[in-house]
XYZ file of C-alpha atoms in Angstrom:
193
model
C 0.375 -0.078 -0.203
C 1.031 3.597 -0.552
C 1.786 4.314 3.582
C 4.100 1.530 2.952
C 5.788 2.733 0.129
C 6.603 6.363 1.366
C 7.802 4.529 4.393
C 10.059 2.749 2.305
C 11.164 5.931 0.879
C 11.729 7.688 3.958
C 13.429 4.441 5.782
C 16.159 4.505 3.613
C 16.696 7.330 2.313
C 15.546 6.783 -0.998
C 15.738 10.825 -1.717
C 19.673 10.099 -2.100
C 18.943 7.910 -5.099
C 16.611 9.809 -6.924
C 16.892 13.024 -9.188
C 16.265 16.312 -7.489
C 14.423 16.957 -10.793
C 11.729 14.259 -10.504
C 11.282 15.076 -6.481
C 10.273 19.062 -7.048
C 7.950 17.613 -10.177
C 6.356 16.025 -7.613
C 6.052 18.235 -4.347
C 4.290 15.917 -1.742
C 4.633 12.772 -3.692
C 8.532 12.685 -3.961
C 8.584 8.881 -2.905
C 6.905 8.245 -6.948
C 10.346 9.208 -7.795
C 11.375 5.043 -6.964
C 9.515 4.193 -9.817
C 10.967 3.837 -13.239
C 8.117 5.464 -15.454
C 7.910 8.257 -13.215
C 11.876 8.459 -12.926
C 13.266 7.942 -16.533
C 12.433 11.602 -17.968
C 14.505 12.932 -15.529
C 18.148 10.760 -16.557
C 20.223 12.290 -19.114
C 22.216 8.621 -19.789
C 20.913 5.598 -22.284
C 19.371 3.069 -20.172
C 18.652 -0.546 -21.200
C 15.480 -1.831 -19.172
C 15.148 -5.378 -18.675
C 11.512 -6.029 -16.871
C 9.297 -9.389 -16.912
C 5.506 -8.552 -18.577
C 4.782 -11.521 -15.714
C 6.883 -10.339 -12.466
C 6.257 -12.792 -10.257
C 5.676 -10.422 -7.178
C 3.726 -8.493 -8.691
C 1.459 -10.971 -10.684
C 0.912 -12.185 -6.884
C 0.483 -8.836 -4.836
C -1.160 -6.567 -7.744
C -3.013 -8.534 -9.745
C -3.764 -11.313 -6.928
C -3.001 -14.356 -9.784
C -1.898 -16.562 -7.303
C -3.091 -19.447 -8.093
C -1.523 -19.373 -12.734
C 1.639 -18.335 -10.847
C 2.240 -21.120 -8.380
C 1.067 -23.468 -10.903
C 3.252 -22.670 -13.566
C 5.938 -21.872 -11.098
C 5.653 -25.049 -8.768
C 4.236 -27.767 -10.182
C 5.560 -30.237 -8.543
C 4.710 -28.652 -5.464
C 0.777 -28.990 -5.295
C 0.413 -30.470 -1.865
C 1.606 -26.920 -0.320
C -1.164 -25.296 -1.800
C -4.950 -25.202 0.081
C -8.393 -24.681 -0.746
C -8.952 -22.242 -3.691
C -5.643 -22.363 -4.387
C -5.432 -26.245 -4.707
C -8.780 -26.194 -6.407
C -7.273 -24.044 -9.342
C -4.418 -26.096 -9.960
C -5.978 -29.535 -9.423
C -9.126 -28.242 -11.715
C -7.198 -26.165 -14.161
C -8.912 -23.527 -12.885
C -5.948 -20.732 -13.389
C -6.404 -20.427 -17.502
C -10.320 -19.279 -16.420
C -11.057 -16.177 -18.489
C -11.130 -13.668 -16.108
C -7.658 -14.632 -14.344
C -5.848 -13.903 -18.139
C -7.168 -11.577 -19.038
C -6.353 -9.921 -15.682
C -2.569 -10.708 -16.356
C -2.247 -10.106 -20.177
C -3.708 -6.575 -19.226
C -1.272 -6.276 -16.539
C 1.422 -7.501 -19.207
C 0.025 -4.867 -21.288
C -0.290 -1.778 -19.071
C 3.160 -2.235 -17.842
C 4.898 -2.829 -21.481
C 2.556 0.143 -22.568
C 4.075 2.376 -19.486
C 8.093 1.445 -20.319
C 7.864 1.850 -23.528
C 5.906 5.455 -23.325
C 8.071 6.735 -20.581
C 11.398 5.149 -21.667
C 11.778 4.459 -24.853
C 9.645 6.546 -26.729
C 10.775 9.690 -24.456
C 14.799 8.782 -25.335
C 16.102 7.823 -28.640
C 18.935 6.279 -27.218
C 17.311 3.462 -24.493
C 16.336 0.560 -25.000
C 14.306 -2.084 -23.332
C 13.511 -5.555 -23.225
C 9.869 -7.372 -21.817
C 10.314 -11.096 -21.025
C 7.912 -13.345 -20.710
C 9.499 -15.684 -17.536
C 7.793 -15.117 -14.898
C 10.599 -14.118 -12.258
C 11.245 -10.570 -10.329
C 14.007 -9.252 -9.963
C 16.255 -12.588 -10.784
C 15.755 -12.857 -14.375
C 17.706 -15.522 -15.952
C 16.063 -15.214 -19.727
C 18.975 -16.139 -22.389
C 17.748 -13.524 -24.396
C 18.811 -10.684 -22.493
C 22.006 -10.811 -23.451
C 21.100 -11.017 -27.439
C 18.674 -7.474 -26.530
C 21.356 -5.915 -24.790
C 24.107 -6.447 -26.883
C 21.869 -5.635 -30.331
C 21.105 -2.078 -28.566
C 24.444 -1.544 -27.018
C 25.966 -2.230 -30.346
C 23.386 0.693 -32.223
C 22.168 2.796 -29.687
C 24.174 5.680 -29.942
C 23.428 6.001 -33.495
C 19.463 4.595 -33.406
C 16.811 7.404 -34.266
C 14.184 5.917 -32.140
C 14.641 4.250 -28.661
C 14.861 0.246 -29.227
C 12.250 -2.067 -27.864
C 12.370 -6.400 -27.580
C 9.363 -8.664 -26.538
C 8.532 -11.845 -26.217
C 5.593 -12.280 -28.437
C 4.124 -15.671 -26.012
C 1.059 -14.819 -23.923
C 1.227 -16.526 -20.404
C 2.666 -18.691 -19.395
C 5.500 -18.612 -21.741
C 7.610 -21.669 -20.455
C 9.204 -21.672 -24.197
C 10.310 -17.928 -22.727
C 12.920 -19.027 -20.249
C 14.430 -21.872 -22.455
C 17.513 -21.384 -24.096
C 16.859 -23.418 -26.703
C 13.682 -21.970 -27.860
C 13.748 -18.267 -25.961
C 15.820 -16.020 -28.508
C 13.242 -17.457 -31.419
C 10.426 -15.850 -29.354
C 11.478 -12.549 -29.577
C 10.024 -9.250 -31.068
C 11.792 -6.563 -32.383
C 9.158 -3.295 -31.534
C 11.275 -0.359 -32.828
C 9.939 2.183 -35.011
C 11.602 0.532 -38.959
C 12.728 -1.929 -37.779
C 13.518 -5.575 -39.651
C 15.092 -8.315 -37.697
């Protein structure tokens, strides 16, 4: 909740790690500068963002898609689940239309926000949106490929560069070293791959 985020901002003295221009633009809500979409417009150096469109923490805590996330990540740990989560896994209800709609809606919102606040706003920046379910530790074999492509061309790029995994939720193949690279789509304006 917002009170917790404000507490973290103050307690960890995060004002020291965010741009003063962002804080000045958000007087009273300076804590919002800890979010990339709010901070990115004030950063002048090239940035390359890596984000999961199926961020595990956000799916569990924001989208409330626990049964789907547990099914995909912990298929061998079904016995740990209880009640509705157990029913969802056993009966396959994790794929009900409402839950998948919420998950894909979250993925689209996240991708759009990242594109608008970073990629479209900064011609020398880039982003890769992975389909792997993860939070913080993204072990996606396509990360190094997309970062290398961006790094080799970002100084002369006319647009920010943007890659995504094309598959929806769940995407086991997105995390597979043998297939992950094949699922990456370059969304950069005018790109041909």
